[in-house]
Short mmCIF file of C-alpha atoms (C1' of nucleotides) in Angstrom, two decimals:
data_model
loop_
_atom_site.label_atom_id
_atom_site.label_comp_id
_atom_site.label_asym_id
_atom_site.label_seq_id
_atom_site.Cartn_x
_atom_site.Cartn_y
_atom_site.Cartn_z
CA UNK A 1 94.14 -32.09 -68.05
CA UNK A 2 93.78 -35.89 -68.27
CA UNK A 3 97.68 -36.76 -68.72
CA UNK A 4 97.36 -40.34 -69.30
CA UNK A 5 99.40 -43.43 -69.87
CA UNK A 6 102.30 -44.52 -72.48
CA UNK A 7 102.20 -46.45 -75.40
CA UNK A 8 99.59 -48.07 -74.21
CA UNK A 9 96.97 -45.89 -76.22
CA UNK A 10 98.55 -46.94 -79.43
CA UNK A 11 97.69 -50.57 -78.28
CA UNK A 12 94.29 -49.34 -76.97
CA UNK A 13 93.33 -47.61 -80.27
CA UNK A 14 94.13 -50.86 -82.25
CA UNK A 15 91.74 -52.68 -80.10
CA UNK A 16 89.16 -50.14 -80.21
CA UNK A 17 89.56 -49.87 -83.96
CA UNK A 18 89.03 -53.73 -84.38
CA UNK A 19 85.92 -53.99 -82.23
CA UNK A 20 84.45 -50.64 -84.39
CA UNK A 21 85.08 -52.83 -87.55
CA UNK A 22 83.72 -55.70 -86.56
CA UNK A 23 80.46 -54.21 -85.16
CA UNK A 24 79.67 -51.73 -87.85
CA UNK A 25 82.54 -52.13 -90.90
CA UNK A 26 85.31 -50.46 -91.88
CA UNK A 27 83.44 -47.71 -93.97
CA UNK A 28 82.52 -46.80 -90.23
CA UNK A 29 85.47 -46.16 -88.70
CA UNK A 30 86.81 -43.01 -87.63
CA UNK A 31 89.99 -42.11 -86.10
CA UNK A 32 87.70 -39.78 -84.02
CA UNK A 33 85.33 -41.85 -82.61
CA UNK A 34 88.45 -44.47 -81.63
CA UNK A 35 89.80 -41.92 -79.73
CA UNK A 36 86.54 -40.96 -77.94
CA UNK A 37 86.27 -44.49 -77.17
CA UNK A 38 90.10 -45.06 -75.85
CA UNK A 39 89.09 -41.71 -73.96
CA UNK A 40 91.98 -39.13 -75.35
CA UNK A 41 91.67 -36.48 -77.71
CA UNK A 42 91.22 -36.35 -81.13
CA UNK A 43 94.49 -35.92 -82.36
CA UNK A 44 96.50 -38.66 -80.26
CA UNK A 45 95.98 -41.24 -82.38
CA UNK A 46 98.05 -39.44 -84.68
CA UNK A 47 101.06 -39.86 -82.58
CA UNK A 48 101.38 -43.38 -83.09
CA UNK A 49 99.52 -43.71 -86.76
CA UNK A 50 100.89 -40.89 -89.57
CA UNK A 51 97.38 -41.63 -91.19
CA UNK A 52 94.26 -43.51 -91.45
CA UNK A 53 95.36 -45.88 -93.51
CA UNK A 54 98.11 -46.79 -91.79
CA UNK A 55 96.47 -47.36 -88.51
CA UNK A 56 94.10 -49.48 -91.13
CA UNK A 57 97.23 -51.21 -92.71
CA UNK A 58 98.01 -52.66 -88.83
CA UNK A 59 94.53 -54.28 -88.17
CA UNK A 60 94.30 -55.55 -91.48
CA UNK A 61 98.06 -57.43 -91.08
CA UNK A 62 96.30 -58.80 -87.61
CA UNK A 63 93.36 -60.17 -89.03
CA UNK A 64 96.01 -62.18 -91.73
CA UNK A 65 97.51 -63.23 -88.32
CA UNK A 66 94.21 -64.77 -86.64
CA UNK A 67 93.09 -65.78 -90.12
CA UNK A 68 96.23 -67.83 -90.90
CA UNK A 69 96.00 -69.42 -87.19
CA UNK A 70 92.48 -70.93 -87.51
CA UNK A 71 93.27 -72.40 -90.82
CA UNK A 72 96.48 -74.05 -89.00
CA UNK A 73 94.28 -74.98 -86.35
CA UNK A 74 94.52 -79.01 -87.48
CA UNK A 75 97.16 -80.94 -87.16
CA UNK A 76 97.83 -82.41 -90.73
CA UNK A 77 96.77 -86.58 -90.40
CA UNK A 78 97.95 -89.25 -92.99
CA UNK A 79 94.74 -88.27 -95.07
CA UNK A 80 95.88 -84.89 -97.32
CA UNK A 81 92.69 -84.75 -99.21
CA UNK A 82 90.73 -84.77 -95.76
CA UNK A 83 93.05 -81.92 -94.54
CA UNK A 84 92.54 -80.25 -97.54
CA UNK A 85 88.60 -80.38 -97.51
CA UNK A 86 89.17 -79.12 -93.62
CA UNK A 87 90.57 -76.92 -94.27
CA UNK A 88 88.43 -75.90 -96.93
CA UNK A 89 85.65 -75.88 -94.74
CA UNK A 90 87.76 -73.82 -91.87
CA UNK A 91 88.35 -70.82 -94.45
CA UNK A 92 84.87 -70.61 -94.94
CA UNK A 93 83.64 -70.73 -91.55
CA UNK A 94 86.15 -68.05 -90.82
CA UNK A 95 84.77 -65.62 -93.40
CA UNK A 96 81.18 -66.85 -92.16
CA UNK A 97 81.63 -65.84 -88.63
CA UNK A 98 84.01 -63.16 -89.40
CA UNK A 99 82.54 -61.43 -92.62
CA UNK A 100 83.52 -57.85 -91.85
CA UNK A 101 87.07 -58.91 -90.87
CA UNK A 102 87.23 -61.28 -94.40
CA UNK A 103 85.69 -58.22 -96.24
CA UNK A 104 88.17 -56.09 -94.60
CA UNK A 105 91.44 -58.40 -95.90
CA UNK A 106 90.15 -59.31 -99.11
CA UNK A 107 87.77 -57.03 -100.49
CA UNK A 108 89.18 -53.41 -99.05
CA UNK A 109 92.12 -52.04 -101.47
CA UNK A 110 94.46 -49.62 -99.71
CA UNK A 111 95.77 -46.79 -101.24
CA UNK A 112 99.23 -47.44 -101.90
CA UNK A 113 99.43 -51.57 -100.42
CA UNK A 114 103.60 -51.62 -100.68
CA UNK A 115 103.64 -48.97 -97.96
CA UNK A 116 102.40 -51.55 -95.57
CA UNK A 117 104.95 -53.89 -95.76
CA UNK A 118 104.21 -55.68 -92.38
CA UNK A 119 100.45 -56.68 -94.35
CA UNK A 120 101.71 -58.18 -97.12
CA UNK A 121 103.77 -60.18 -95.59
CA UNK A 122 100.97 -61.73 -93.19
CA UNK A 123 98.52 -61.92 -96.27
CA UNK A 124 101.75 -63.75 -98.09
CA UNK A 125 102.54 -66.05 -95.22
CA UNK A 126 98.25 -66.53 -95.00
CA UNK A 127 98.35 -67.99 -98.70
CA UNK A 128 101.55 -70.52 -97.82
CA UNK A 129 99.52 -72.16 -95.64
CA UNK A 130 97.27 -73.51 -98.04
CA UNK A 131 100.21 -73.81 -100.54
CA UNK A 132 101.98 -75.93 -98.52
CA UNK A 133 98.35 -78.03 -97.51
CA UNK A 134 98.48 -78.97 -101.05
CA UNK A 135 101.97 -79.70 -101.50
CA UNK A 136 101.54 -83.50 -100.33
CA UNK A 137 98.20 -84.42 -102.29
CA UNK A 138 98.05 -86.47 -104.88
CA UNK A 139 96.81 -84.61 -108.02
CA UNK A 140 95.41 -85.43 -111.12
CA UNK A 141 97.82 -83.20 -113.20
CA UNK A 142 97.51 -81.39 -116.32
CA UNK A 143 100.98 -81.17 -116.92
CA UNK A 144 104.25 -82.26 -115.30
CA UNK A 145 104.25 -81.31 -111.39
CA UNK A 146 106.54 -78.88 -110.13
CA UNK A 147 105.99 -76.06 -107.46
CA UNK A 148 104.79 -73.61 -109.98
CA UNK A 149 102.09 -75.81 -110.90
CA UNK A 150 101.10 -76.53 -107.29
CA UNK A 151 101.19 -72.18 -106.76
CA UNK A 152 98.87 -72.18 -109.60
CA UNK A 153 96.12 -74.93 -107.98
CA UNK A 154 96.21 -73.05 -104.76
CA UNK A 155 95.26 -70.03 -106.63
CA UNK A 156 92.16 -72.01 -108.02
CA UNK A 157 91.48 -73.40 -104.64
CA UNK A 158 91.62 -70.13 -102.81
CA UNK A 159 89.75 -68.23 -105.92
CA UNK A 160 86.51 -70.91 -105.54
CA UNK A 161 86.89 -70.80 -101.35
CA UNK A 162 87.12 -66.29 -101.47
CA UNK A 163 84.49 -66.38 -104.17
CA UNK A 164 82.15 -68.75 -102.42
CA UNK A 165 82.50 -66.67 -99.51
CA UNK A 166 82.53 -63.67 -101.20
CA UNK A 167 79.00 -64.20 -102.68
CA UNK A 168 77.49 -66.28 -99.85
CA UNK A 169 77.90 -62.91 -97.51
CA UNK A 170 77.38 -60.60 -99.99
CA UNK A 171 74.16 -58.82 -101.11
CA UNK A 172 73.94 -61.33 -104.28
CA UNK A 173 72.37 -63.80 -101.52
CA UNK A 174 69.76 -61.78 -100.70
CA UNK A 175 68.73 -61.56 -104.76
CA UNK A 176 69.16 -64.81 -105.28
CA UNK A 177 66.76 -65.38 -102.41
CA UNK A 178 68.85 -68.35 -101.32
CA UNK A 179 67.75 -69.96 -97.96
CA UNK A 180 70.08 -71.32 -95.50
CA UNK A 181 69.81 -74.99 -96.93
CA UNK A 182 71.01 -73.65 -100.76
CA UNK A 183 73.71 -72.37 -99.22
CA UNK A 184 74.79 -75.48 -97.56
CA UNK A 185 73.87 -77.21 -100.56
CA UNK A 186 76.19 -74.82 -102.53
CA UNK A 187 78.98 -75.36 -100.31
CA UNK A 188 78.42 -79.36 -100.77
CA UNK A 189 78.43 -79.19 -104.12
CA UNK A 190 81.21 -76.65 -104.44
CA UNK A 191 83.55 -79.16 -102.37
CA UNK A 192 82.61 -81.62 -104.51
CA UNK A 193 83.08 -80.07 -107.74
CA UNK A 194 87.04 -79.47 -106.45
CA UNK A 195 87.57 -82.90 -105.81
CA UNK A 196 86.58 -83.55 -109.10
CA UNK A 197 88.61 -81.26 -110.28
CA UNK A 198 91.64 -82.02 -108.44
CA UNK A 199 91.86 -85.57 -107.69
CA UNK A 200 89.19 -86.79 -110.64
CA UNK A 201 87.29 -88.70 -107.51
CA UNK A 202 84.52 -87.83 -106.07
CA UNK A 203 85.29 -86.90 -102.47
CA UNK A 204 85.50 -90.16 -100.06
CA UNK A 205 84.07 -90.54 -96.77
CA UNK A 206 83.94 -87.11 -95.47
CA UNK A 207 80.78 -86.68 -93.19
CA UNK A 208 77.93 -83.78 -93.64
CA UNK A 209 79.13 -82.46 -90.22
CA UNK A 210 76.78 -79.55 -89.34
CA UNK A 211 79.69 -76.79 -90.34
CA UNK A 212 78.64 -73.40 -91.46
CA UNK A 213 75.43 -72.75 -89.24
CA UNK A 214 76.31 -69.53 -89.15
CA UNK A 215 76.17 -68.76 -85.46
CA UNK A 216 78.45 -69.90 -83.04
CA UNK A 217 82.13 -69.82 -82.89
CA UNK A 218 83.93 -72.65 -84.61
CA UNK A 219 84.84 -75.74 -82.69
CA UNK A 220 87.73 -77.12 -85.16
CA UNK A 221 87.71 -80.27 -82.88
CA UNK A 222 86.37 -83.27 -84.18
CA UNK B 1 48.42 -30.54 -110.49
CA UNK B 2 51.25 -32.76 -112.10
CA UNK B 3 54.74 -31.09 -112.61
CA UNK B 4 56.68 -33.03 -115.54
CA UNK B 5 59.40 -34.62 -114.80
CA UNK B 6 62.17 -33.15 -116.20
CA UNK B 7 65.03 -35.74 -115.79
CA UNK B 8 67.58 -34.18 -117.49
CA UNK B 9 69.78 -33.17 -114.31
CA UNK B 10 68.66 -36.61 -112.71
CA UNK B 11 70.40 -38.56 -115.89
CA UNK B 12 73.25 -35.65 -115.49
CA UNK B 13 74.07 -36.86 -112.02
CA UNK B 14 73.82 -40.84 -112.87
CA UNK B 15 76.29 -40.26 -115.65
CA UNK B 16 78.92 -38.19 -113.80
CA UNK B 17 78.36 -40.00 -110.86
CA UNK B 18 79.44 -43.32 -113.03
CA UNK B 19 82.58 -41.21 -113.86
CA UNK B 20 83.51 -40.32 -110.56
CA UNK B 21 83.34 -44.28 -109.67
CA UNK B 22 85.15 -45.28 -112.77
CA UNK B 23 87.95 -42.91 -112.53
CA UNK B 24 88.32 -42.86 -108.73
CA UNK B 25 86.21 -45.59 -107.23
CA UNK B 26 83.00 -45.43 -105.03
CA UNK B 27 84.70 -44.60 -101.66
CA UNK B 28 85.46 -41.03 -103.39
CA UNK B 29 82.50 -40.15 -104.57
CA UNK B 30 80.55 -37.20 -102.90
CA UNK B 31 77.27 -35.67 -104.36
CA UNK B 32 78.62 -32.34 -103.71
CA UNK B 33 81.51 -33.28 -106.19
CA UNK B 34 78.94 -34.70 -108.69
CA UNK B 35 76.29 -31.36 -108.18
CA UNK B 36 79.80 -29.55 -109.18
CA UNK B 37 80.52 -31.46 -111.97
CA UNK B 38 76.83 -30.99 -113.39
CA UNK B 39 76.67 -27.77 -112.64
CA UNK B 40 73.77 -27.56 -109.82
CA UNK B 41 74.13 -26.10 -106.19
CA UNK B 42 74.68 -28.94 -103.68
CA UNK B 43 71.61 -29.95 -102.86
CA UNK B 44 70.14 -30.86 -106.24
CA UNK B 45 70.74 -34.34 -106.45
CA UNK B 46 68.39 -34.57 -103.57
CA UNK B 47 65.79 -33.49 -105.27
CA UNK B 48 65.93 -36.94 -107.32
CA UNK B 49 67.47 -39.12 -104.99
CA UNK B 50 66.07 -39.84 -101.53
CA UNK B 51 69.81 -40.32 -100.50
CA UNK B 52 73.39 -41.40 -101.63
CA UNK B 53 72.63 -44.79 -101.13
CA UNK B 54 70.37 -44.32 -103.40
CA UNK B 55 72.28 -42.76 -106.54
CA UNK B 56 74.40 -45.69 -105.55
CA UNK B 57 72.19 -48.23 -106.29
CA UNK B 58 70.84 -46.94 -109.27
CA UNK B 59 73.99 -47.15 -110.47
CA UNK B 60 74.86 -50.53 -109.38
CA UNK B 61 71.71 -51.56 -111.28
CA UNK B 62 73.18 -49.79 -114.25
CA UNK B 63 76.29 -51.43 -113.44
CA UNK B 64 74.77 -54.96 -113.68
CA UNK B 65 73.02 -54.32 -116.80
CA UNK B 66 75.89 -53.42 -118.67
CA UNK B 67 77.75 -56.14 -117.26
CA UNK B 68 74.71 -58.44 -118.29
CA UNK B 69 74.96 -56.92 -122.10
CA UNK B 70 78.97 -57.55 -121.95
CA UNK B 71 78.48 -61.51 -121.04
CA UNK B 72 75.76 -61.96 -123.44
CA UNK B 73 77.20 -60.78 -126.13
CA UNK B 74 78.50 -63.91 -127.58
CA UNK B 75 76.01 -66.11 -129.88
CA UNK B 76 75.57 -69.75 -128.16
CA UNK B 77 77.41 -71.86 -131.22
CA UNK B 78 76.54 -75.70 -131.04
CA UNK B 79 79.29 -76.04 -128.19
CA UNK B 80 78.04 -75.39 -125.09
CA UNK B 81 81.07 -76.09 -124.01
CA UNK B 82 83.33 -73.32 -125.68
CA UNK B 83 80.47 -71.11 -125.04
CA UNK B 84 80.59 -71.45 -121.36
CA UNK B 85 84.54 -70.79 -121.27
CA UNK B 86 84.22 -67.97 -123.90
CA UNK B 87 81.53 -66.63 -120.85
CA UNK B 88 83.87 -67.30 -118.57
CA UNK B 89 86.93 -65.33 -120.51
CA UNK B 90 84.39 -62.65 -120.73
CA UNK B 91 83.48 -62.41 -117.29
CA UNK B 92 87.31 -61.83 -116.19
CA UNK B 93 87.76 -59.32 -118.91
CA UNK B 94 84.88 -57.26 -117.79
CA UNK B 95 86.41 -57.64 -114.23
CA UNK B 96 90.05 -56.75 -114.99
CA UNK B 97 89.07 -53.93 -117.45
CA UNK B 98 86.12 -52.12 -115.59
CA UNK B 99 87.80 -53.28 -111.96
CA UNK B 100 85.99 -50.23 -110.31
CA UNK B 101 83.06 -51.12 -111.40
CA UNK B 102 83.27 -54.25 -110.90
CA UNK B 103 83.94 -53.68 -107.39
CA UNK B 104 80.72 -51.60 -107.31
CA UNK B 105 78.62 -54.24 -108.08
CA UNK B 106 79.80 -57.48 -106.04
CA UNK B 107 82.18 -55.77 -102.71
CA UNK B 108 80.18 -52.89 -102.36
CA UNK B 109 77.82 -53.96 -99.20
CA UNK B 110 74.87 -51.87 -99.67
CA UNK B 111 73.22 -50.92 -95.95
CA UNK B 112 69.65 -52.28 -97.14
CA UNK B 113 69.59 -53.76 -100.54
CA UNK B 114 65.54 -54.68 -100.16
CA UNK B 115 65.28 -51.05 -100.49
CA UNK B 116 66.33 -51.18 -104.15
CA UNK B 117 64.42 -53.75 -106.36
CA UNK B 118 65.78 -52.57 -109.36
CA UNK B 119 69.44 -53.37 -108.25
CA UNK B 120 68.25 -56.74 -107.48
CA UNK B 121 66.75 -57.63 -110.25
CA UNK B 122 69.08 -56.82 -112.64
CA UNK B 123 71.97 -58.99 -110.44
CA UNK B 124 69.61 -61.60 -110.89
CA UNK B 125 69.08 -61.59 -114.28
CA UNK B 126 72.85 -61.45 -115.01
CA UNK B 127 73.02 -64.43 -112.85
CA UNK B 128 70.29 -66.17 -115.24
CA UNK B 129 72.90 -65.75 -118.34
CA UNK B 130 75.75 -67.86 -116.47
CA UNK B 131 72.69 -70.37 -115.09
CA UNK B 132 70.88 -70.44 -118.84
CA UNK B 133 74.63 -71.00 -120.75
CA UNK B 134 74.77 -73.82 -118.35
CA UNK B 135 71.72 -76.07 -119.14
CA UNK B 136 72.58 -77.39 -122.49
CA UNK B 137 75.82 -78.51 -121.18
CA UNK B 138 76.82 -82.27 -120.57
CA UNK B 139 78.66 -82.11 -117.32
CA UNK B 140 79.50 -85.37 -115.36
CA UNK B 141 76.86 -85.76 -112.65
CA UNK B 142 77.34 -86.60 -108.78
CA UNK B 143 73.48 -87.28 -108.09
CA UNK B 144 70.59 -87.06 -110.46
CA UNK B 145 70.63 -83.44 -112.87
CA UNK B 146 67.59 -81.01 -112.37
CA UNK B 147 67.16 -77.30 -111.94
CA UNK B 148 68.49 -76.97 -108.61
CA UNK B 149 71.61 -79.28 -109.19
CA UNK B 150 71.98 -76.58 -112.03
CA UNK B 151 71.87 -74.04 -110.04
CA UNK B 152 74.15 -75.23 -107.54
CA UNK B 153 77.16 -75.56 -110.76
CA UNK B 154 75.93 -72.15 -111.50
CA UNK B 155 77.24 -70.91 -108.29
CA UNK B 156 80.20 -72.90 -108.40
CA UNK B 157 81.73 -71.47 -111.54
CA UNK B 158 80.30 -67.89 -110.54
CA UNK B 159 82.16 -68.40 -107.06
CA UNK B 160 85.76 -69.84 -109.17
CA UNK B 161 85.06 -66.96 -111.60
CA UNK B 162 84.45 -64.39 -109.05
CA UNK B 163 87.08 -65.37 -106.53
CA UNK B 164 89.94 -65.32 -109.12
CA UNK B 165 88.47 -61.72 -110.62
CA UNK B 166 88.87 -60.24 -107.11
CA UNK B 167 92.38 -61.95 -106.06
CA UNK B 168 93.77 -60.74 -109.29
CA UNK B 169 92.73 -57.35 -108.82
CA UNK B 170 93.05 -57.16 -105.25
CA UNK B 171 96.36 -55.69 -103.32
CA UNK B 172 97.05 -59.82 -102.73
CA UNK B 173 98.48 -59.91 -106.21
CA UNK B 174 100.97 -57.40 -105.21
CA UNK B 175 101.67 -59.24 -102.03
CA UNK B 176 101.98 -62.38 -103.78
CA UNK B 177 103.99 -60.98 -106.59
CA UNK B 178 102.40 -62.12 -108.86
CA UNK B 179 103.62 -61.05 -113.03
CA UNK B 180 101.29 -60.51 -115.80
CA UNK B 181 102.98 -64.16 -117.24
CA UNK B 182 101.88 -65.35 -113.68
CA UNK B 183 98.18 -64.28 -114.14
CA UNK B 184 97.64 -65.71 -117.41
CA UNK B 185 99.02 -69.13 -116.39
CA UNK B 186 97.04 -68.77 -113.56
CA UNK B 187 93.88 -68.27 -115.18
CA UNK B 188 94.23 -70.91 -117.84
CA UNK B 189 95.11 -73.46 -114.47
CA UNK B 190 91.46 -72.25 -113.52
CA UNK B 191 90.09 -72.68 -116.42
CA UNK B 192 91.54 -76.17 -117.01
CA UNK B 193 90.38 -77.22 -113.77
CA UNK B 194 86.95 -76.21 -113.98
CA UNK B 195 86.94 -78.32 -117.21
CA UNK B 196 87.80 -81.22 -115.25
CA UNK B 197 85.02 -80.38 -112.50
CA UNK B 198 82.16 -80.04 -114.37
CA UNK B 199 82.97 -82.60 -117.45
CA UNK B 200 85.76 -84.65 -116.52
CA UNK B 201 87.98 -83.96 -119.84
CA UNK B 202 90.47 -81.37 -119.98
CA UNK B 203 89.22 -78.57 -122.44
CA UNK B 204 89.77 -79.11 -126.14
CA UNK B 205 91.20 -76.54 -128.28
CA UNK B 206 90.34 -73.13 -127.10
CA UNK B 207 92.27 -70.89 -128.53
CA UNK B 208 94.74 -68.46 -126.51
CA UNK B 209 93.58 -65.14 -127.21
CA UNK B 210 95.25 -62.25 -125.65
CA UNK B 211 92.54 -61.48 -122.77
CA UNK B 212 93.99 -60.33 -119.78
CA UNK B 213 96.25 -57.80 -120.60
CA UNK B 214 94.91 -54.95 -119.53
CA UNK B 215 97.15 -52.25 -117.21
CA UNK B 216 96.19 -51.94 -114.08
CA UNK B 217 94.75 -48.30 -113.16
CA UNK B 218 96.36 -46.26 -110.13
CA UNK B 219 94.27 -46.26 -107.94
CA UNK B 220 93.63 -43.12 -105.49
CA UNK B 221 93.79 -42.30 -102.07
CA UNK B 222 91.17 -41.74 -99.91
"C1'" DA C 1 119.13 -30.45 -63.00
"C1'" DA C 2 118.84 -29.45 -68.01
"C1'" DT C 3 117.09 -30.60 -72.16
"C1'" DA C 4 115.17 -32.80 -76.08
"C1'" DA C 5 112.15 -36.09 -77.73
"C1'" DA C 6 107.77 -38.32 -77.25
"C1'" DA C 7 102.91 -38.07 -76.16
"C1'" DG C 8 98.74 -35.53 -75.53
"C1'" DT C 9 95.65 -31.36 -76.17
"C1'" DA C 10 93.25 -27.60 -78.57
"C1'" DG C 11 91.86 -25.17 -82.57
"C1'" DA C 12 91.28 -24.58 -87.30
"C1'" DC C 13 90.34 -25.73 -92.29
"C1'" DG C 14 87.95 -27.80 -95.91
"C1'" DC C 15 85.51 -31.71 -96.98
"C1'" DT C 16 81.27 -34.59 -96.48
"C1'" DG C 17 75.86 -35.96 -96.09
"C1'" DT C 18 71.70 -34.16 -94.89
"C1'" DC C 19 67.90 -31.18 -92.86
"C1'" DA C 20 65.25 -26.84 -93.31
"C1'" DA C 21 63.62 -22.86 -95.43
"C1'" DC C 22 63.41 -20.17 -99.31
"C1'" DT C 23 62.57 -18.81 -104.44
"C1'" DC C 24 60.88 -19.78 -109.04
"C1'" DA C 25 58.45 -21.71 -112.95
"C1'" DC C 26 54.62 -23.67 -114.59
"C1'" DA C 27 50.44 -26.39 -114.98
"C1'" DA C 28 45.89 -26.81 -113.69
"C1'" DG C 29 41.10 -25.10 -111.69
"C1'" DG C 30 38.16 -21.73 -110.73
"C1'" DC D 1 42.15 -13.67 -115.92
"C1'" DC D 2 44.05 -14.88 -111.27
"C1'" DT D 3 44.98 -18.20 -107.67
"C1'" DT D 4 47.19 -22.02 -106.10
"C1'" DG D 5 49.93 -26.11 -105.56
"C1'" DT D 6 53.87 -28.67 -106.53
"C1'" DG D 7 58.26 -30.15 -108.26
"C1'" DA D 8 62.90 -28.32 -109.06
"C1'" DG D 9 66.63 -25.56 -107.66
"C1'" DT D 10 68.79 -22.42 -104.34
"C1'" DT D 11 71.16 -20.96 -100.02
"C1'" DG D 12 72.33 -21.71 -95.30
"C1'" DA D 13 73.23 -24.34 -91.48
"C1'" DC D 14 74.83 -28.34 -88.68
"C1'" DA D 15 77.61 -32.13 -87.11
"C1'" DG D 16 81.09 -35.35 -88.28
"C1'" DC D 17 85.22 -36.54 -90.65
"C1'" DG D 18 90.73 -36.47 -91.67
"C1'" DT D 19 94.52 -33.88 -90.97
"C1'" DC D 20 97.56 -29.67 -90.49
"C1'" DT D 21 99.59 -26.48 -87.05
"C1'" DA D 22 100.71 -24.88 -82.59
"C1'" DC D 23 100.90 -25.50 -77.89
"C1'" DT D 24 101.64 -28.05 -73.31
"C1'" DT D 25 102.92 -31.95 -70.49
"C1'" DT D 26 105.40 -36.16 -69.51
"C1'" DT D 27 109.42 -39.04 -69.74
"C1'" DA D 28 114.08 -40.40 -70.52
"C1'" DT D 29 118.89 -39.33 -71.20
"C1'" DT D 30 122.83 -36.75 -70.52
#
DNA sequence: AATAAAAGTAGACGCTGTCAACTCACAAGG
DNA sequence: CCTTGTGAGTTGACAGCGTCTACTTTTATT
């Protein structure tokens, strides 16, 4: 009866599919209750989709898209070790205010990942970002420089940033009992611990600005 | 008045259960399939567990105690130092080798984990190892040692350690292309780094043992 | 205008978690 | 002894899920 519009529904069921996951998770969506919500049958999804995990595959390669535009949200300054630690703090406030999203790029594993080409490239182009962040900094190096060696500190950056988020969102926060000020201590110390690591100083003048209360949307102005 | 317990079917279900995750990962596992497996009609399980979630979380309490075991087996030597990275080594072998498991315990959000002290108690105490290898260690200080400032290294090497277990074993490896030659450069970057975080000097001789070399499992569709 | 592809609908199948009602064994208490 | 209560196991049912098949409607191209 209801003979409804064009491809619009294949736009509509992305939409619907994102707002699903980030009210309730991804273990809660269903292709059936998008479609209730876009308002067509069951089985029209599957016209645009050939499975759930493809439909799944799309939002994920959008959330690399939004996630890789608020970490380029600053305009690099003269200062790379202050673009570095905002940036820092930008990833995490992104998983923060976004945890079912972050837990839905970093922590869901698709069936069969190379099918989804589209994805990888987004997640791949997400992970430049911060490669090429770090490409300016002075480092205290273990070994001659080179671009290898620079692929191999962003992976230690990016492991402490996902892991800190990982854990400050995940149920191991609850068990640890760790109260809102920990957790900002935790971060403080984290970013502290990488500038040791990486430049052998202790961070210079970067302000406790009240990032990472938990609530709001991010202002990345300063 | 009193019944015995008989658990025998109860343990039955926990073990197969364990299987199921470990061969095909927690998003496939169905009590019917584990009543099946034990032998029971569909509705036994129920008799011993209140609901899936929690089977689940007995299990991830299981989990965590055999992870616990796995990290502590090691005998602290009279070089805290070595100690810690031989934890550390041990902690992304238990990750790339059980990587369902793994999962299980630190991506797998639990609706209400104050429903299941056990869990949480055992993720605590495994916790305690990592915190308790890292008191007798000289690290370089940014404000005055105590407990807390402890604690707050604890988390950062649990956050390095945990972020690089789950980008390694994530689908991002795949998008990033990363080879097995790739990996183990990238974790002895890691580890090299978080020797100059915490002391300062880049590690002394720590031998290069073949961790890490584990095959990846195929992993199933939902 | 004819026609084929694209988009949407309807029904079915087997799977799931879970609720309800039933049987059965067995351990007291009288 | 018998009665009784309770935990364990059974069967049946229900709604929701993904997805396969078959059908109808809309749209675009020739």
């Amino acid at each position: 009866m209801t003979a409804r519009a064009r491809p619009e529904v294949r736009e509509a069921c992305l939409v619907e599919a994102f707002k699903i996951i980030e009210e309730t998770g991804v273990e809660n969506l269903s292709l059936r209750d998008v479609a209730r919500r876009v308002g067509v049958s069951h089985q029209a999804p599957y016209k645009h989709f050939p499975s759930r995990d493809h439909i799944l595959a799309e939002i994920v390669a959008r959330c690399f898209d939004e996630f890789a535009i608020f970490l380029d949200a600053r305009q690099p300054s003269d200062r790379p070790h202050d673009d570095l630690r905002a940036m820092g703090l930008l990833y995490l406030d992104y998983a923060q205010s976004h945890p079912l999203k972050y837990r839905l790029m970093f922590n869901t594993p698709l069936p069969d990942p190379r099918q989804h080409p589209r994805m990888m490239r987004n997640a791949h182009h997400a992970f430049s970002i911060l490669r090429n962040r770090l490409q300016g900094m002075p480092l205290r190096q273990t070994e001659p420089p080179s671009a290898k060696t620079a692929d191999l500190d962003a992976m230690f950056i990016w492991s402490t940033l996902h892991g800190l988020s990982s854990i400050l969102q995940s149920d191991m926060r609850t068990a640890l009992k760790m109260s809102d000020l920990d957790q900002r201590r935790t971060v403080q110390r984290c970013f502290a611990r990488l500038s040791l690591a990486l430049t052998g100083d202790e961070s210079p003048a970067i302000v406790k600005r009240p990032i990472l209360t938990s609530k709001r949307k991010p202002r990345s102005s300063s």
